[in-house]
PDB file of C-alpha atoms in Angstrom:
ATOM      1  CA  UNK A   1      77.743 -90.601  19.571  1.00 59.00           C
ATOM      2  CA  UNK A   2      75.778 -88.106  21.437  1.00 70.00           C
ATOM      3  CA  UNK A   3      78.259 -88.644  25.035  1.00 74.00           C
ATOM      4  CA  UNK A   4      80.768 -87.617  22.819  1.00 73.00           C
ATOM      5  CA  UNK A   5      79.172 -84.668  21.288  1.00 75.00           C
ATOM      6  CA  UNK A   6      78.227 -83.306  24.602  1.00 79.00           C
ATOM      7  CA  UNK A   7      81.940 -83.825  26.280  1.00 78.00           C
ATOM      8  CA  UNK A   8      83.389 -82.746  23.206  1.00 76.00           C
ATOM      9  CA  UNK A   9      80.831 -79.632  23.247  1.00 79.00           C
ATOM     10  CA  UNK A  10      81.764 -79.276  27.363  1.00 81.00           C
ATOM     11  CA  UNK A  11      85.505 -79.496  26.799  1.00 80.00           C
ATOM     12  CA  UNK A  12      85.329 -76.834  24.561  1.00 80.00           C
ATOM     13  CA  UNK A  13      83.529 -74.216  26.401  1.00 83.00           C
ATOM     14  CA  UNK A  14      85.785 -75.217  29.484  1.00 83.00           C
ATOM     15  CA  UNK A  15      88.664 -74.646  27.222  1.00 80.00           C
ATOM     16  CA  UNK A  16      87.011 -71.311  25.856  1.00 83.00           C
ATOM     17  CA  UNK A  17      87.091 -70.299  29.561  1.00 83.00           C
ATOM     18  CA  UNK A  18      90.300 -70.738  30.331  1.00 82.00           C
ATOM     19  CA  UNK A  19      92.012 -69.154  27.296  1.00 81.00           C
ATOM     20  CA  UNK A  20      89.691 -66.009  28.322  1.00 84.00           C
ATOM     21  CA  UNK A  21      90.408 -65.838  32.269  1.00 82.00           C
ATOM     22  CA  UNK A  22      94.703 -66.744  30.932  1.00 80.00           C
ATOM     23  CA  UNK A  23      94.439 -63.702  28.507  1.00 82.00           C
ATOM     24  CA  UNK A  24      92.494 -61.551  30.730  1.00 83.00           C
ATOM     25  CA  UNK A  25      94.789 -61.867  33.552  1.00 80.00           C
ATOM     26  CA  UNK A  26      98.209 -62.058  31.121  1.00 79.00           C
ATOM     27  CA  UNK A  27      96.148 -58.586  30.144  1.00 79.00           C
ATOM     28  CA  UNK A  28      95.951 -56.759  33.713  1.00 81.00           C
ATOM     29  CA  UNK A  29      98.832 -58.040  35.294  1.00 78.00           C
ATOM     30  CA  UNK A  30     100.877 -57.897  32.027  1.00 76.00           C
ATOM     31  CA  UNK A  31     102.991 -54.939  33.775  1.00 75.00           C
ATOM     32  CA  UNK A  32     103.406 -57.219  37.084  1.00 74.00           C
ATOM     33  CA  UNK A  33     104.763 -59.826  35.310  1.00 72.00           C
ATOM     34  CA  UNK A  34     107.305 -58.202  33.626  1.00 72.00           C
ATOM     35  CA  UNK A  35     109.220 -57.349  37.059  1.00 74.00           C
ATOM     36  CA  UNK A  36     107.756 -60.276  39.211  1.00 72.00           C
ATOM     37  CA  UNK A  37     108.853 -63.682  37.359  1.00 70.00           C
ATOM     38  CA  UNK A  38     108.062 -65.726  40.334  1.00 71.00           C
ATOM     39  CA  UNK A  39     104.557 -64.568  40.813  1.00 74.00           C
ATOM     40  CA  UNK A  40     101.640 -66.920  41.829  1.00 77.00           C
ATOM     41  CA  UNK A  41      99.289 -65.534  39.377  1.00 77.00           C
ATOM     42  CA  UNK A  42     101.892 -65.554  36.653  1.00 79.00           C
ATOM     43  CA  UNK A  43     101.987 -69.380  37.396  1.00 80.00           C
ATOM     44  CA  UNK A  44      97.948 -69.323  36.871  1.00 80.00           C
ATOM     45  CA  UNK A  45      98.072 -67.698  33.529  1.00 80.00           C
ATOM     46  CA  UNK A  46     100.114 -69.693  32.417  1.00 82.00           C
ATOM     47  CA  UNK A  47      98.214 -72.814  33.682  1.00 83.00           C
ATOM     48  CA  UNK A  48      95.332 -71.251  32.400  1.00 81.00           C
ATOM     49  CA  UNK A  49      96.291 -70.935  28.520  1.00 82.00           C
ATOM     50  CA  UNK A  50      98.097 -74.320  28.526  1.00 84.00           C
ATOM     51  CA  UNK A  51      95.578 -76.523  30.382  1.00 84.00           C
ATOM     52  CA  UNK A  52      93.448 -74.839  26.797  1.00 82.00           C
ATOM     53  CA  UNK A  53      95.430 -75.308  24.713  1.00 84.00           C
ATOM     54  CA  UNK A  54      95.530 -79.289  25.862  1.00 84.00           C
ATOM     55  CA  UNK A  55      91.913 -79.410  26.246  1.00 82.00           C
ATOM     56  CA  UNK A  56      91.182 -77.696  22.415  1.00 83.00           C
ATOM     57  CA  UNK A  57      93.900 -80.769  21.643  1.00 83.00           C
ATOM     58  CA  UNK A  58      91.399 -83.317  23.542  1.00 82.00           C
ATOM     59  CA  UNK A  59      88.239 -81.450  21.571  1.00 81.00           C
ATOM     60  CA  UNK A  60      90.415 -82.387  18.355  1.00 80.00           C
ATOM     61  CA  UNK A  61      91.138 -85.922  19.232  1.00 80.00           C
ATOM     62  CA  UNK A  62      87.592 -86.242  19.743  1.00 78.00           C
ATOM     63  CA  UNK A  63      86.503 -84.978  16.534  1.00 76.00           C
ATOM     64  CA  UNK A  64      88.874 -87.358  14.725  1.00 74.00           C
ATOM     65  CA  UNK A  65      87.401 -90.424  16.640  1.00 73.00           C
ATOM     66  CA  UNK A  66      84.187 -90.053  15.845  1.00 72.00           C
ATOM     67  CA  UNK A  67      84.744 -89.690  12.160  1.00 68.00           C
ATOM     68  CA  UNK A  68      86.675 -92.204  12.303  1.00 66.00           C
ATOM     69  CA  UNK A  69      84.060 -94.466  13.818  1.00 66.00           C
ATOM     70  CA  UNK A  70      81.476 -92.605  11.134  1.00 64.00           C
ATOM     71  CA  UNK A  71      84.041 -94.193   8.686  1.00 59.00           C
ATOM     72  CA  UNK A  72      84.139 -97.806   9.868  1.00 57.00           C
ATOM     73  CA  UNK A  73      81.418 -98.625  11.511  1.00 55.00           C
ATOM     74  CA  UNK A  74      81.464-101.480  14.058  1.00 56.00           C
ATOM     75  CA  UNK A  75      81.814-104.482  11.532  1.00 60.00           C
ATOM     76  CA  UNK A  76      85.283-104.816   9.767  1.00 62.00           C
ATOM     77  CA  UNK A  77      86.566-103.118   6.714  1.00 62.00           C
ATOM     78  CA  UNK A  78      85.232-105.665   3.858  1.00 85.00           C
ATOM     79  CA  UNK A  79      86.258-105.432   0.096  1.00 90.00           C
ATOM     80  CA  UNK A  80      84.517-107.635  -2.775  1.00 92.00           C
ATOM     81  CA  UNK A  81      86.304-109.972  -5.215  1.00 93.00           C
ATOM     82  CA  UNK A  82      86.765-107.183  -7.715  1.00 95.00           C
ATOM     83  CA  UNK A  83      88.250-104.795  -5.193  1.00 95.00           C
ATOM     84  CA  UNK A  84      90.938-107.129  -3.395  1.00 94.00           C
ATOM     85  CA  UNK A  85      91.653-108.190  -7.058  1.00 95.00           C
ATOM     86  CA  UNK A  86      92.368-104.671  -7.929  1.00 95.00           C
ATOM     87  CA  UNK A  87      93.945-103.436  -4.985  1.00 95.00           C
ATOM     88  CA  UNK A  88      96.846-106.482  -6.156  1.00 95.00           C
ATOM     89  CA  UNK A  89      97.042-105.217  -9.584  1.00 96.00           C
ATOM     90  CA  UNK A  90      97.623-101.696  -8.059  1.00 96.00           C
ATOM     91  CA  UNK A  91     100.421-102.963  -5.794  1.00 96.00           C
ATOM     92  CA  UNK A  92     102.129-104.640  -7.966  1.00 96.00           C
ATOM     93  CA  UNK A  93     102.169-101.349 -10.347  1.00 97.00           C
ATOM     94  CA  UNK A  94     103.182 -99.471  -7.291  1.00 96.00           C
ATOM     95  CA  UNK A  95     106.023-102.177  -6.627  1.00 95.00           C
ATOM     96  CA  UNK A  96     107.317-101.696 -10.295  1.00 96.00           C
ATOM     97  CA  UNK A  97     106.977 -98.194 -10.009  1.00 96.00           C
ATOM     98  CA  UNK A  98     109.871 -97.936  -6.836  1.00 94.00           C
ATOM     99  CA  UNK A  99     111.762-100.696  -8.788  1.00 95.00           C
ATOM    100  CA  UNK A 100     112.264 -98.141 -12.280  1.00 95.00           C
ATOM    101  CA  UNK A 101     113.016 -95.615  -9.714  1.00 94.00           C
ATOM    102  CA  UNK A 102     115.630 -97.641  -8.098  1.00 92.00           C
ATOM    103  CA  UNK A 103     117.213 -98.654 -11.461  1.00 94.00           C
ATOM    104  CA  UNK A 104     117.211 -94.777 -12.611  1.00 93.00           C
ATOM    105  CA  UNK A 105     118.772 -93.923  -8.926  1.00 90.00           C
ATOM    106  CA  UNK A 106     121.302 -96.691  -9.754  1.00 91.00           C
ATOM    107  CA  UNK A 107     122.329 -95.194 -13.396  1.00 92.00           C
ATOM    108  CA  UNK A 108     122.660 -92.137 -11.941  1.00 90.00           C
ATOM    109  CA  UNK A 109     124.742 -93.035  -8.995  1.00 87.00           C
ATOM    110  CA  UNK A 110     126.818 -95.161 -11.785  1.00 90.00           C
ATOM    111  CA  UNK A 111     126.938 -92.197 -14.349  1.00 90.00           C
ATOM    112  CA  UNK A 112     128.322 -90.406 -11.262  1.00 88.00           C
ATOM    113  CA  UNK A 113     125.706 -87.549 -12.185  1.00 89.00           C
ATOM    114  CA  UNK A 114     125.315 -84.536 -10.019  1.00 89.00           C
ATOM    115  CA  UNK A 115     123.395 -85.116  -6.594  1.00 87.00           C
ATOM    116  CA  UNK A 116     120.435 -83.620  -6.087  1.00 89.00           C
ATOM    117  CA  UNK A 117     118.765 -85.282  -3.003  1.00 88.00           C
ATOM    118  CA  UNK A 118     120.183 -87.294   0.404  1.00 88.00           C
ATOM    119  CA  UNK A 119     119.818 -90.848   0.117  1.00 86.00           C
ATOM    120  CA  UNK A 120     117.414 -90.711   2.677  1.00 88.00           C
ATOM    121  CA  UNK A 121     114.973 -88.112   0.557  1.00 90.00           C
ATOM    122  CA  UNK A 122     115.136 -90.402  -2.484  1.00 91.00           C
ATOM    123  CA  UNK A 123     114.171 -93.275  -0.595  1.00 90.00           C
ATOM    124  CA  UNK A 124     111.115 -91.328   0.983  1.00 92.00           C
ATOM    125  CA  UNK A 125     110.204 -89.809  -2.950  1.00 93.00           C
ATOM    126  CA  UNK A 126     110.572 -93.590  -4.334  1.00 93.00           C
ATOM    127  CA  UNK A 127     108.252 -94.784  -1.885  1.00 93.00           C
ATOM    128  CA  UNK A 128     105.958 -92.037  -1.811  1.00 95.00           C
ATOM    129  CA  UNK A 129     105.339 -92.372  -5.632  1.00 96.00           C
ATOM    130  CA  UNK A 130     105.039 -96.253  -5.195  1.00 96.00           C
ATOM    131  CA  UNK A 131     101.662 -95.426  -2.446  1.00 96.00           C
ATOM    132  CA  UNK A 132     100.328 -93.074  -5.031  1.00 96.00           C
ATOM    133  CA  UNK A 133     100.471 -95.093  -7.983  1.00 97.00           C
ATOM    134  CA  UNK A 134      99.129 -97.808  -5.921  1.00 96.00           C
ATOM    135  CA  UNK A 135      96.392 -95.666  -3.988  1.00 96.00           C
ATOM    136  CA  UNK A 136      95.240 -93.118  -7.529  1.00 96.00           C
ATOM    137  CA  UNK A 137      94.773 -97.078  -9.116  1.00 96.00           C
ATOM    138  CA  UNK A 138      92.702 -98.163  -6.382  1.00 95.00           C
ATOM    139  CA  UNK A 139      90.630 -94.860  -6.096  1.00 94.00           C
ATOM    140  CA  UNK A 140      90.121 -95.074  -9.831  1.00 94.00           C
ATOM    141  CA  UNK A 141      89.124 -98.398 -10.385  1.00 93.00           C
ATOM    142  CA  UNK A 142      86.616 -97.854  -6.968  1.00 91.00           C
ATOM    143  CA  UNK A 143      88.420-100.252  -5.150  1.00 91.00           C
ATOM    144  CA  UNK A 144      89.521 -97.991  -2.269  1.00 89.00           C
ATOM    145  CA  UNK A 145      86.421 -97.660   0.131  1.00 87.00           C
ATOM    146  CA  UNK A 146      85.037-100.627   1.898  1.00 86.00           C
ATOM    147  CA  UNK A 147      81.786-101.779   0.842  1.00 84.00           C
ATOM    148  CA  UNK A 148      80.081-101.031   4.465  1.00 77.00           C
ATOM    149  CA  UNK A 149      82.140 -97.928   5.521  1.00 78.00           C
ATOM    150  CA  UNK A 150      80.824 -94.249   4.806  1.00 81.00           C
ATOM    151  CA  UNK A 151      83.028 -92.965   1.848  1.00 84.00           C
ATOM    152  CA  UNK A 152      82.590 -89.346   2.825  1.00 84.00           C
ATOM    153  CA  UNK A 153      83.796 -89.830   6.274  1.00 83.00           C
ATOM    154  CA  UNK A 154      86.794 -91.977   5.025  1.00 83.00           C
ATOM    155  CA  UNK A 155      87.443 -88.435   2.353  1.00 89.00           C
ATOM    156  CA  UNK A 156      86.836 -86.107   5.343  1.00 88.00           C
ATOM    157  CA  UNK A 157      89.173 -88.131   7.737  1.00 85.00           C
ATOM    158  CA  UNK A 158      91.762 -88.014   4.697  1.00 88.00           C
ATOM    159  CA  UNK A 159      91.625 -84.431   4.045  1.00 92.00           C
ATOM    160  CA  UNK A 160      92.197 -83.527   7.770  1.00 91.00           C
ATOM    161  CA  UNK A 161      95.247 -85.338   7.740  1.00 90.00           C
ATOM    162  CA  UNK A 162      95.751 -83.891   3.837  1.00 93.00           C
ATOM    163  CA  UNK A 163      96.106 -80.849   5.844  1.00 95.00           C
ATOM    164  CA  UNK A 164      98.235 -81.481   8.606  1.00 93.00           C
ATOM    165  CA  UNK A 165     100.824 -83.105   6.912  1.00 94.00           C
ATOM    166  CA  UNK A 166     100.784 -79.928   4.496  1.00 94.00           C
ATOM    167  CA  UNK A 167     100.780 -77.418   7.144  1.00 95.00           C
ATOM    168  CA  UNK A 168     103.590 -79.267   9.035  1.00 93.00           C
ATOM    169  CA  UNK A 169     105.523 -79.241   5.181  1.00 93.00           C
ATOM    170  CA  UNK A 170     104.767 -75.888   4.639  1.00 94.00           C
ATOM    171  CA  UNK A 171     106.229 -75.220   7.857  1.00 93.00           C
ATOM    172  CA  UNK A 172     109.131 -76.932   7.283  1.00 90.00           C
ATOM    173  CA  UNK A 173     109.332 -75.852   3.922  1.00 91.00           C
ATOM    174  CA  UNK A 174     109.436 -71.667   5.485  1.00 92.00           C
ATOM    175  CA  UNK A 175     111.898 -72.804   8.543  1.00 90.00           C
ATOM    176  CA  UNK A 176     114.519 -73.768   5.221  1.00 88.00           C
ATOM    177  CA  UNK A 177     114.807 -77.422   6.318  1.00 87.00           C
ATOM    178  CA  UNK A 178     114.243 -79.098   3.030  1.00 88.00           C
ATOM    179  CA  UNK A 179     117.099 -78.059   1.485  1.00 88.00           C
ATOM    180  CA  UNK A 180     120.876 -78.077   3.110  1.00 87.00           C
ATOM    181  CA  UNK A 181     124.156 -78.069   1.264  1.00 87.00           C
ATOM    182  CA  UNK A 182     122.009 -77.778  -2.342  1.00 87.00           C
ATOM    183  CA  UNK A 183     121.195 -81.170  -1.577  1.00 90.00           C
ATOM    184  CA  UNK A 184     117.371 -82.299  -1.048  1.00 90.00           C
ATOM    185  CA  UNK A 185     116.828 -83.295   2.769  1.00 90.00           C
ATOM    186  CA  UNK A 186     114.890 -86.238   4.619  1.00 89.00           C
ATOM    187  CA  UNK A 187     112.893 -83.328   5.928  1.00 90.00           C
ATOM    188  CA  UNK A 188     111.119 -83.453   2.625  1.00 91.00           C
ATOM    189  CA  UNK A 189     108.858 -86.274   3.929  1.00 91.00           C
ATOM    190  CA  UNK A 190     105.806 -84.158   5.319  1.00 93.00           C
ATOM    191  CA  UNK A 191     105.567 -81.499   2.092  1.00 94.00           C
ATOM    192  CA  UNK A 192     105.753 -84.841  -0.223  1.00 95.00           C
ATOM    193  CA  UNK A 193     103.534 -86.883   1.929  1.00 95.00           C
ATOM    194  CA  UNK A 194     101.077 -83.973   1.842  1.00 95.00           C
ATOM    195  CA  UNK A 195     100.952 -83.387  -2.184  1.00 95.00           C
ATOM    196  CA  UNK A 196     100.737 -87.021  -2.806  1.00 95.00           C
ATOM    197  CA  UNK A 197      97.577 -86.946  -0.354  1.00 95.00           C
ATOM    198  CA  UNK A 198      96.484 -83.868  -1.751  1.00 95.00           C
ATOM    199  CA  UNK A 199      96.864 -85.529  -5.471  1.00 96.00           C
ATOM    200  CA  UNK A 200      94.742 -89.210  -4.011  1.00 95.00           C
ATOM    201  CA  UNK A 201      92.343 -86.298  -2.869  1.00 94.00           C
ATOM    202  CA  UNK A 202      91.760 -84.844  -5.808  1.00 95.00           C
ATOM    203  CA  UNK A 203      91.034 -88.345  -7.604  1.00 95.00           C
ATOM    204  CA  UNK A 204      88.808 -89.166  -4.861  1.00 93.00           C
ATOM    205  CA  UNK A 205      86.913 -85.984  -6.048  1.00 93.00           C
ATOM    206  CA  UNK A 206      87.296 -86.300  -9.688  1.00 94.00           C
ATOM    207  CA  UNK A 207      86.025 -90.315  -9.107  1.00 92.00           C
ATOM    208  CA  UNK A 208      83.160 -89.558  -7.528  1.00 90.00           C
ATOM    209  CA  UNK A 209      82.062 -87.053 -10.257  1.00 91.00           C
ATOM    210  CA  UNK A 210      82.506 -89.724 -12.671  1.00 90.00           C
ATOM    211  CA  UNK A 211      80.622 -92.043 -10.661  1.00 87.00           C
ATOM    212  CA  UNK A 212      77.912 -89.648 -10.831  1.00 85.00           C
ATOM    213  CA  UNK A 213      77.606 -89.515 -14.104  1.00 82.00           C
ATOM    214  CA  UNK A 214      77.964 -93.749 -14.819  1.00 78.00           C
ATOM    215  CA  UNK A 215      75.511 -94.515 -12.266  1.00 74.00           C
ATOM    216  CA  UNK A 216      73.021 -96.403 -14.026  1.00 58.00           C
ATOM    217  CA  UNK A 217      73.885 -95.444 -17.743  1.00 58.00           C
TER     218      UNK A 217
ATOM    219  CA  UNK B   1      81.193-107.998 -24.140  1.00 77.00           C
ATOM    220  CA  UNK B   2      78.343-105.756 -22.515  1.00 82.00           C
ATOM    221  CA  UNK B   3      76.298-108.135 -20.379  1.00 83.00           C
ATOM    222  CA  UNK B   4      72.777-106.449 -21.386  1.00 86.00           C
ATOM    223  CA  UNK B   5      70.720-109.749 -19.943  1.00 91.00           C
ATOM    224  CA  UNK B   6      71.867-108.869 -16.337  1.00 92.00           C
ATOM    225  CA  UNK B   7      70.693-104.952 -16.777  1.00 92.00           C
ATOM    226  CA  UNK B   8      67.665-105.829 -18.274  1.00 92.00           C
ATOM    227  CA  UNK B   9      66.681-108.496 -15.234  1.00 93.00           C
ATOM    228  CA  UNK B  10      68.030-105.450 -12.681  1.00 94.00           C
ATOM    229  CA  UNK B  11      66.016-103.168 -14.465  1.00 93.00           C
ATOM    230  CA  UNK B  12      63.123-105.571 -14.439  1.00 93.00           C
ATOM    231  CA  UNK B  13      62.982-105.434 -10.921  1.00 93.00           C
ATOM    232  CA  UNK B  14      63.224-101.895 -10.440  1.00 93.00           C
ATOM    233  CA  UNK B  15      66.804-101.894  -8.501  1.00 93.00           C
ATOM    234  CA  UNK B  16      69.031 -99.772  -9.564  1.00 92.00           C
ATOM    235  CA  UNK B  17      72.919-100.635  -9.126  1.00 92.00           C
ATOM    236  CA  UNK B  18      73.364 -99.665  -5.909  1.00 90.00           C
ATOM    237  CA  UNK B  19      70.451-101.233  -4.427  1.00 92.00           C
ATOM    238  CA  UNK B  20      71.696-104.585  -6.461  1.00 94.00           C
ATOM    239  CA  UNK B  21      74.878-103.851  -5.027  1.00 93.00           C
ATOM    240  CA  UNK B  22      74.013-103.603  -1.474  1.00 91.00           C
ATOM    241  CA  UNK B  23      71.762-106.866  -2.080  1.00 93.00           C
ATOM    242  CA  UNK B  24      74.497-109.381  -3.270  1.00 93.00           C
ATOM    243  CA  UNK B  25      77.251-107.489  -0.673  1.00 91.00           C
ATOM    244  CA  UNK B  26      79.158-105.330  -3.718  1.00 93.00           C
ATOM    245  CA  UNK B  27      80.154-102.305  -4.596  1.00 91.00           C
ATOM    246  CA  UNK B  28      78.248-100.627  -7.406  1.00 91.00           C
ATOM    247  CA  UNK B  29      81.195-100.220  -9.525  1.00 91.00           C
ATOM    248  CA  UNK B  30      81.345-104.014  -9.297  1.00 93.00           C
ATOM    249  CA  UNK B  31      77.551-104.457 -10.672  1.00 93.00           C
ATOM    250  CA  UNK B  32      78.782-101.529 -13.097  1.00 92.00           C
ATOM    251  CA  UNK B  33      81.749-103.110 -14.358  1.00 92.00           C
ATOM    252  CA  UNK B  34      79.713-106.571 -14.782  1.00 93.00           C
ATOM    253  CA  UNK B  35      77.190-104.820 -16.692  1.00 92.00           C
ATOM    254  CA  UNK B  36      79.746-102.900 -18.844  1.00 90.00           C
ATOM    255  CA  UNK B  37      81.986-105.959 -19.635  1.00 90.00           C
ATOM    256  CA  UNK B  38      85.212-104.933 -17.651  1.00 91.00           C
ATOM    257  CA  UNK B  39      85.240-107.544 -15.142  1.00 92.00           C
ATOM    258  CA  UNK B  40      83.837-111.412 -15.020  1.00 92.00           C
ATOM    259  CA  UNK B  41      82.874-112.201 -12.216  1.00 94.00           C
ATOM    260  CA  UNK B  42      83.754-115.269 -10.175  1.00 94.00           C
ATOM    261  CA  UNK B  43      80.962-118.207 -10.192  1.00 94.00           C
ATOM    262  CA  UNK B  44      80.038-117.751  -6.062  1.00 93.00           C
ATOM    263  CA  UNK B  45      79.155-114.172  -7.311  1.00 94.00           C
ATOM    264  CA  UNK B  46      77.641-115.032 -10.456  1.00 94.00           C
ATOM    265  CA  UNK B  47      75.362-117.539  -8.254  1.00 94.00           C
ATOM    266  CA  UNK B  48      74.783-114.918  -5.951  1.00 94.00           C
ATOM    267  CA  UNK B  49      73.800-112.077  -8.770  1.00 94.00           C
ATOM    268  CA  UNK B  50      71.001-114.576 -10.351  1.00 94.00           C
ATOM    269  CA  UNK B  51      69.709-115.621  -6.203  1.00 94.00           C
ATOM    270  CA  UNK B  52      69.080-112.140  -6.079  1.00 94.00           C
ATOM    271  CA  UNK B  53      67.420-111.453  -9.676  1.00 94.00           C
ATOM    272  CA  UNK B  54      65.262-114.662  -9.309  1.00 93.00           C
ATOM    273  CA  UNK B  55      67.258-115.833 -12.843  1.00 92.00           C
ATOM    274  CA  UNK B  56      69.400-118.974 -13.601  1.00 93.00           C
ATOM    275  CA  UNK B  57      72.902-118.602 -14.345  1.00 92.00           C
ATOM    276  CA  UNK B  58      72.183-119.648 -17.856  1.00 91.00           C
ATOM    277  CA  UNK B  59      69.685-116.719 -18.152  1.00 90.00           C
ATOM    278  CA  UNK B  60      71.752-114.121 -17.361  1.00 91.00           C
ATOM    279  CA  UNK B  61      75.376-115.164 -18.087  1.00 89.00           C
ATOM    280  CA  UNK B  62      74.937-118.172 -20.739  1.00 84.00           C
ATOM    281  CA  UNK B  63      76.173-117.418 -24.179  1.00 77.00           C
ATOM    282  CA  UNK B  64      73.950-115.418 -26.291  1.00 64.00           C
TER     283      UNK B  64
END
């Protein structure tokens, strides 16, 4: 844990370094540049600000190892009877929830009803509301975390990637991807992914307040 | 059914659900939903439970 602190800690300033001496040269010989494309120190800049950018990527990956080790600590992921019992009921809810939404796609393919998604999308909205039936019936009936992993890493790991996944959708979203032709694309998947995350997020919050409150009543 | 015999042996013993939990090799919302009724619990756990609470299995889950 600490070897990883301290290279994660050294990558960082190295990376801090390099951004500096890439801006600080893109800075003075900005003007240089501009007329000289082939120049050698044009070549270092630009060495300079991407070997930082991969480095701040390797400080990252880091980061999101160790909490993931925080999360699951060396022995595997265990559940007890009541959890593996519940994490069944809550797939087979999930299951039945993507089969109504099949039968609904199929009446309204059949009542030839105006499109509003590619059959792609649907597909990634069916299954995406399957995983958070299953997941918000799991986190509510405290089946979700393993009995010897660290539920607050597990949340913290979650709402990085919570995150990305939104940021990437929002992205998307801005660029005018999701929607082509009036018609709901596949490009969907990140912005959906990320509210269904940010909605098993928010009943990993709202379960832990209630947890506070039944613990020992 | 509230099972009221098993909090009252837990609470005999100063543990609180968590610490029962972590004992037997639970969650706490599994000791919770014991003690509340919700779930019943298989007999390896049950066995388990009473190892812990120094109680027989009649003691703490027999018929009141």
């Amino acid at each position: 844990m600490k070897k990883r602190k301290i290279t994660a800690l050294v990558l960082l300033c190295i990376s801090i370094l390099l951004l500096i001496a890439g801006l600080l040269l893109a800075f003075i010989y900005g003007d240089t540049f501009k007329t000289e494309s082939n120049s050698p120190l044009l070549i270092v800049t630009i060495t300079c600000i991407i070997l930082a950018i991969l480095l701040i990527g390797a400080v990252f990956g880091i980061f999101l190892v160790s909490l993931s080790k925080s999360a699951y600590p060396t022995k595997p992921a265990q559940f007890d009877e009541r959890q593996i019992l519940i994490s069944g009921k809550g797939a087979e809810y999930g299951l039945v929830t993507v089969a109504l939404i099949a039968l609904v796609m199929l009446f309204w393919d059949v009542a030839e009803l105006p499109q509003f998604a590619e059959p792609g999308a649907l597909l990634i909205l069916a299954t995406l509301l399957g995983f958070l039936v299953y997941s918000v019936y799991r986190v509510w009936h405290g089946a979700y975390f393993v009995i010897n992993g660290n539920p607050k890493y597990i949340t913290s790991l979650f709402g990085v990637y919570t995150a990305i996944t939104l940021l990437i959708g929002i992205s998307d979203l801005l660029d005018g991807k999701l929607i082509e032709n009036g018609l709901l694309t596949h490009h969907c998947l990140m912005l959906s992914s990320g509210i269904v995350f940010l909605f098993v997020l928010a009943t990993m919050g709202l379960k832990a307040l209630k947890d506070r409150k039944d613990e020992d009543a | 059914m509230k099972n009221l015999k098993l909090k009252s042996a837990r609470a005999a013993l100063d543990l609180s659900q968590q610490e029962l939990a972590d004992l037997v090799g639970v969650s706490r919302q599994t000791i919770s939903s014991i003690e509340k009724g919700d779930y019943n619990p298989t007999i390896n756990l049950c066995r388990a439970i009473c190892k812990v609470l120094g109680k027989t299995l009649d003691e703490l889950f027999g018929e009141e």
